[in-house]
Amino acid sequence: MSDPNAIQPSALDQLPDRDPEETAEWQASLDAVTKAAGPHRAAYLMRRTLERAEGNGIALPKLLETDYVNTIPTAAEPGVPGDEAMERRITAWNRWNAAAMVTRGSKYGVGGHIATFASAAWLYETGFNHFFKGKEADGSGDQLYIQGHASPGIYARAFLDGRLNEAHLDNFRREAAGNGLPSYPHPRRLPWLWEFPTVSMGLGPLSAIYQARFNRYLTSRGIKDVSNSHVWAFLGDGEMDEPESTAALALASREGLDNLTFVINCNLQRLDGPVRANFKIVQELEAQFRGAGWNVIKSLWGSAWDELFQLDTTGALVRRLREVPDAQVQTYQTRDAAYIRQDFFGADPALVEMAKLLSDDKILECFHLSRGGHEARKVYAAYKAAVEFKGAPTVILAQTVKGFTLGEGFASKNANHQMKKLTVDEFKAMRDLLELPIKDSDFVDGVVPYGHPGADSAEVRYLQERRAALGGPAPARRTHALAPLPAAADKTFAAFDKGSGSQNVATTMAFVRLVKDLVRDKETGRRWVPIVPDEARTFGMESLFPSLGIYSPKGQTYEPVDRDQLMYYKEAKDGQILNEGITEAGSMADFIAASTAYSTHGEAMIPFYIFYSMFGWQRTADQMWQLGDQLGRGFLVGATAGRTTLTGEGLQHADGHSPVIAATNPAAMTYDPAFAYEVAAIVKDGLRRMYGEAAPGEDPNVFYYLTVYNEPLPQPAKPSGLGIDEGIVKGLYRFNTAESAGLSPVANAPRIQLLGSGTAIHWALQAQKLLTEEWGVAADVWSATSWSELRRDALDADAALLRGEERVPYVRQALQGAEGPVLAVSDYMRQVPDQIAQWVEQDYSSLGADGFGLSDTREAARRHFGVDAQSIVVAALAQLARRGEVKATAVKEARERYGL
């Protein structure tokens, strides 16, 4: 076994040493310092040497961790260019009202969070007073991703500046009666204030990165110059455990997104206890972000620590701070000076001597109160350095105390995230600490009062003047009065009505062909945003590469290997395609940024994101919920859809359930089109509703989910007749009857209605032929383009009935008078077509691909799940036999004939 203490080989050993003697001298110098002054001094000199090398542009691996001290020295901190005393008073009012709002609401049992904003108050206040640009600023202002649990503090500030009143605050988390405030940043619930939903932890940081990147995309493509917009994401240190929080750090640094700043509130606590009890979360995050190429600024200690660092002539204090785990730092917050003297200072003789120079009050000031995230000067210095840094995104690691100023019962206690109220005595102590002019008599019947200095007070005037100078209120969401986008020419969509003749065309290819035509439109073509997670060639989109280009901030710095081919891989600074690599989460974050540009930037963009249907909703349904909350618009396209269509891929590629998940999202318009003309009709209607003239009562803030297939089949012409387009959009229309299909059933033949969606309609059409020719049964075939839209309409009809209004669901209207029972089939689990069962007046049954998928041919897979044409025939005969319309023996005979 090798000696673990032996010097290990280095990569440098592979390089020739041009001057071994010089190398030996440097090594000897290091050995001498280590021997004479100790290893800590040697390490200090090495770090300073590496820093100098980096500053001189010498290519060396970066240090991933620095000492547990502030990045910006006190002597280098700029002064805050405002009235710090005034800002302290404003912050005090906001702290008070945030705590009062949650405490007053606690009597209703609706919950709320106090401790998060208490720790982060200065992080927000400094930004609002000096950095965050409003909507009237250049470009589109800044984009603010507010930490969800800090929302009471944002409401408190909006109350101070007059955008909210006491009635709003009293309805915090009580929205049903109107005039209420949602628990967290929810744009759909409070669309004039919130822009970005962030409380599903991890999605805020991911979205912020792609928002910053999309801002660059808009500018590079000449849609709108938003180069002055800055994206600020406020995050919790515990939130950084979510994989989405750090999933795109490399993208941000690779593309040099210096228009992005993360502010991580490092109060060292997650929901139930310390974030890193036995370790140091700040150091871990610093290494992670530095390793990803970010600029890192640590703001850990307040000004009270300056004296201690000046006394640290041996480096013992810095060493001790580096070694104490976070949970112990949290313990110091709750213990007296004697404990801190013994446990912290007593660990090193040099620190024992230092402690003799410090009073108990000084020790408690440092360990209980003085954190970098609680001082305007420290926060301002960090923010200024962040916005002035060029070439990379910045993360600010600001250390705070969770529950700061809320009293000893809250500060740094493990349970403070679940603590929802303060007692009257605790409020009075808080009032005294914050020096607020609130009298004991203001507490009527034990109810804590809201505090406000007056609409014409110096505090409110200062706050409003600062916001006016920065471009207006923030946060704020704008609903721009945008002119409807011009509709594409009808011929673009009508081209699909004639069908494909004898040519086999999959609906995936039909959608891609449609988009190719739409992006050429002179009026709106430039507003399409194609988004692909490294599967463009799978979906037949490579022909868009040379014509639209793939967006890259560097353009194309190489000669592509396929440059001599017609459809070569072309990257460009003004490229239109976002080809994200293998990341559905990143692609969805792209989609969200693009789909909400109509509000964020006043520019309507039309994103379509095409993906393996199995890897969309199943992987990123949380982001799709976020998309609905953020009022996004656009087209999600689940390609290679269905459980039996993607031959050979097997269980984890076989989508039999995405429409079920999609049906749970109120903003998702979910369609499973069977034919190319249906795809065209749905996209046309989606463009009208989301970007054109929405009909009265229609919400334009929806998004469309289309499932398309990779099974090439002849595309039929669109049937003639009234109501076809309406039926496609509403979810159901009759494609043909047995007679119109030329099958000539006998007079008075038993009849059944076959409903099919997506590729399943082809099996229904085969079954229709078999039923007539082999069993004397007439079957009509219906295309169910959207089971979920049929259900949504029926639910609306039920709700209308409760209000005393009579309305017949569309599915019942469409099937009215249709003879015989109904048999529904899709390439999904039966739960998908069963969505409409209770509103169908006829006898209803269904077939579907329930269970796990498997690898095999399409035919074998369909036989396995019992959804092929022969299985449909047997199921139809069984349904008719139960009604006495065919002989029971016919069912047994059919099973045997088809080998079922």
Coordinates of N, CA and C in Angstrom, one line a residue, residues 603-679:
E603 N -42.6 43.4 -25.5 CA -42.3 42.8 -26.8 C -42.9 41.4 -26.9
A604 N -43.9 41.3 -27.8 CA -44.6 40.0 -27.9 C -43.7 39.0 -28.7
M605 N -43.2 37.9 -28.0 CA -42.4 36.9 -28.7 C -43.3 35.6 -28.7
I606 N -43.0 34.8 -29.7 CA -43.8 33.6 -29.9 C -42.9 32.4 -29.7
P607 N -42.7 31.9 -28.5 CA -41.8 30.7 -28.4 C -42.5 29.4 -28.7
F608 N -41.8 28.5 -29.3 CA -42.2 27.1 -29.4 C -41.1 26.3 -28.9
Y609 N -41.4 25.4 -28.0 CA -40.4 24.5 -27.4 C -40.8 23.1 -27.7
I610 N -40.0 22.4 -28.5 CA -40.3 21.1 -29.0 C -39.4 20.1 -28.3
F611 N -39.9 19.0 -27.8 CA -39.2 18.1 -26.9 C -39.8 16.7 -27.0
Y612 N -39.0 15.7 -26.6 CA -39.6 14.4 -26.4 C -40.7 14.5 -25.4
S613 N -41.9 14.1 -25.7 CA -43.1 14.3 -24.9 C -42.9 13.7 -23.5
M614 N -42.2 12.6 -23.4 CA -41.9 11.9 -22.1 C -41.1 12.8 -21.2
F615 N -40.2 13.6 -21.8 CA -39.3 14.4 -21.0 C -39.7 15.8 -20.8
G616 N -41.0 16.1 -21.0 CA -41.5 17.5 -20.8 C -42.2 17.6 -19.5
W617 N -43.5 17.2 -19.5 CA -44.2 17.4 -18.2 C -43.7 16.5 -17.1
Q618 N -43.3 15.3 -17.4 CA -42.8 14.5 -16.4 C -41.6 15.1 -15.6
R619 N -40.7 15.7 -16.4 CA -39.5 16.3 -15.8 C -39.7 17.7 -15.3
T620 N -40.5 18.5 -15.9 CA -40.5 19.9 -15.7 C -41.9 20.5 -15.4
A621 N -42.8 19.6 -14.9 CA -44.1 20.1 -14.6 C -44.2 21.3 -13.7
D622 N -43.2 21.3 -12.7 CA -43.2 22.4 -11.8 C -42.9 23.7 -12.5
Q623 N -42.0 23.7 -13.5 CA -41.8 24.9 -14.3 C -43.0 25.3 -15.1
M624 N -43.8 24.3 -15.6 CA -44.9 24.6 -16.3 C -46.0 25.2 -15.4
W625 N -46.0 24.9 -14.2 CA -46.9 25.5 -13.2 C -46.4 27.0 -13.0
Q626 N -45.1 27.1 -12.9 CA -44.5 28.5 -12.8 C -44.9 29.3 -14.1
L627 N -44.8 28.7 -15.2 CA -45.2 29.3 -16.5 C -46.6 29.8 -16.4
G628 N -47.5 29.0 -15.9 CA -48.9 29.4 -15.8 C -49.1 30.6 -14.8
D629 N -48.4 30.5 -13.7 CA -48.4 31.6 -12.7 C -47.9 32.9 -13.3
Q630 N -46.9 32.8 -14.1 CA -46.2 34.0 -14.7 C -47.0 34.5 -15.9
L631 N -48.1 33.9 -16.3 CA -48.9 34.3 -17.4 C -48.2 34.2 -18.7
G632 N -47.5 33.1 -18.9 CA -46.7 33.0 -20.2 C -47.6 32.5 -21.3
R633 N -47.2 32.8 -22.5 CA -47.9 32.5 -23.7 C -46.9 31.8 -24.7
G634 N -47.4 30.8 -25.4 CA -46.5 30.2 -26.4 C -47.0 28.7 -26.6
F635 N -46.2 28.0 -27.4 CA -46.5 26.6 -27.8 C -45.5 25.6 -27.3
L636 N -45.9 24.7 -26.4 CA -45.1 23.6 -26.0 C -45.5 22.4 -26.9
V637 N -44.5 21.7 -27.5 CA -44.8 20.7 -28.4 C -44.1 19.4 -27.9
G638 N -44.9 18.4 -27.5 CA -44.4 17.1 -27.1 C -44.3 16.2 -28.3
A639 N -43.1 16.1 -28.8 CA -42.9 15.3 -30.0 C -42.6 13.8 -29.6
T640 N -42.6 12.9 -30.7 CA -42.4 11.5 -30.5 C -43.4 11.1 -29.3
A641 N -44.6 11.5 -29.4 CA -45.6 11.3 -28.4 C -46.2 9.9 -28.4
G642 N -46.9 9.6 -27.4 CA -47.6 8.3 -27.3 C -46.8 7.2 -26.6
R643 N -47.5 6.2 -26.1 CA -46.8 5.1 -25.5 C -46.3 4.0 -26.4
T644 N -46.9 3.9 -27.6 CA -46.5 2.8 -28.5 C -45.9 3.3 -29.8
T645 N -45.7 4.6 -30.0 CA -45.3 5.1 -31.3 C -43.8 5.2 -31.5
L646 N -43.1 5.4 -30.4 CA -41.6 5.5 -30.4 C -41.0 4.1 -30.4
T647 N -40.8 3.5 -31.6 CA -40.4 2.1 -31.6 C -39.1 1.9 -31.0
G648 N -39.0 0.8 -30.2 CA -37.7 0.3 -29.7 C -37.2 1.0 -28.5
E649 N -37.7 2.2 -28.1 CA -37.0 3.0 -27.1 C -37.3 2.5 -25.7
G650 N -38.6 2.0 -25.5 CA -38.9 1.4 -24.2 C -39.4 2.3 -23.1
L651 N -39.4 1.7 -21.9 CA -40.2 2.2 -20.8 C -40.0 3.7 -20.5
Q652 N -38.7 4.1 -20.4 CA -38.5 5.5 -20.0 C -38.6 6.5 -21.1
H653 N -38.9 6.1 -22.3 CA -39.2 7.0 -23.4 C -40.6 7.0 -23.8
A654 N -41.4 6.0 -23.3 CA -42.8 5.8 -23.8 C -43.7 6.7 -23.0
D655 N -44.2 7.7 -23.6 CA -45.1 8.7 -22.9 C -46.6 8.2 -23.0
G656 N -47.1 7.8 -21.9 CA -48.5 7.4 -21.9 C -49.4 8.3 -21.0
H657 N -48.8 9.4 -20.5 CA -49.5 10.1 -19.4 C -49.3 11.6 -19.4
S658 N -48.5 12.2 -20.4 CA -48.3 13.6 -20.3 C -49.6 14.4 -20.4
P659 N -50.6 14.0 -21.2 CA -51.9 14.7 -21.2 C -52.6 14.7 -19.8
V660 N -52.3 13.7 -19.0 CA -52.9 13.6 -17.7 C -52.3 14.7 -16.8
I661 N -51.0 14.8 -16.8 CA -50.3 15.9 -16.0 C -50.7 17.2 -16.6
A662 N -50.7 17.4 -17.9 CA -51.1 18.7 -18.5 C -52.5 19.1 -18.1
A663 N -53.4 18.2 -17.9 CA -54.7 18.5 -17.6 C -54.9 19.1 -16.2
T664 N -53.8 19.0 -15.4 CA -53.9 19.5 -14.0 C -53.5 21.0 -14.0
N665 N -53.0 21.5 -15.1 CA -52.6 22.9 -15.2 C -53.7 23.8 -15.8
P666 N -54.3 24.7 -15.1 CA -55.4 25.5 -15.6 C -55.0 26.4 -16.8
A667 N -53.7 26.7 -17.0 CA -53.4 27.5 -18.1 C -53.0 26.8 -19.3
A668 N -52.9 25.4 -19.3 CA -52.5 24.6 -20.4 C -53.7 24.3 -21.3
M669 N -53.6 24.6 -22.5 CA -54.6 24.2 -23.6 C -54.0 23.0 -24.2
T670 N -54.5 21.8 -23.9 CA -53.8 20.5 -24.3 C -54.5 19.9 -25.4
Y671 N -53.8 19.6 -26.5 CA -54.3 19.1 -27.7 C -53.5 17.8 -28.1
D672 N -54.3 16.9 -28.7 CA -53.7 15.6 -29.2 C -54.1 15.5 -30.7
P673 N -53.6 16.3 -31.6 CA -54.1 16.3 -33.0 C -53.7 15.0 -33.7
A674 N -54.6 14.6 -34.6 CA -54.4 13.4 -35.4 C -53.8 13.7 -36.7
F675 N -54.2 14.8 -37.3 CA -53.9 15.1 -38.7 C -53.2 16.4 -38.8
A676 N -52.5 16.6 -40.0 CA -51.7 17.9 -40.2 C -52.6 19.1 -40.2
Y677 N -53.9 19.0 -40.8 CA -54.7 20.1 -40.9 C -55.2 20.5 -39.5
E678 N -55.3 19.5 -38.6 CA -55.7 19.8 -37.2 C -54.6 20.6 -36.5
V679 N -53.3 20.2 -36.7 CA -52.2 20.9 -36.2 C -52.3 22.4 -36.6

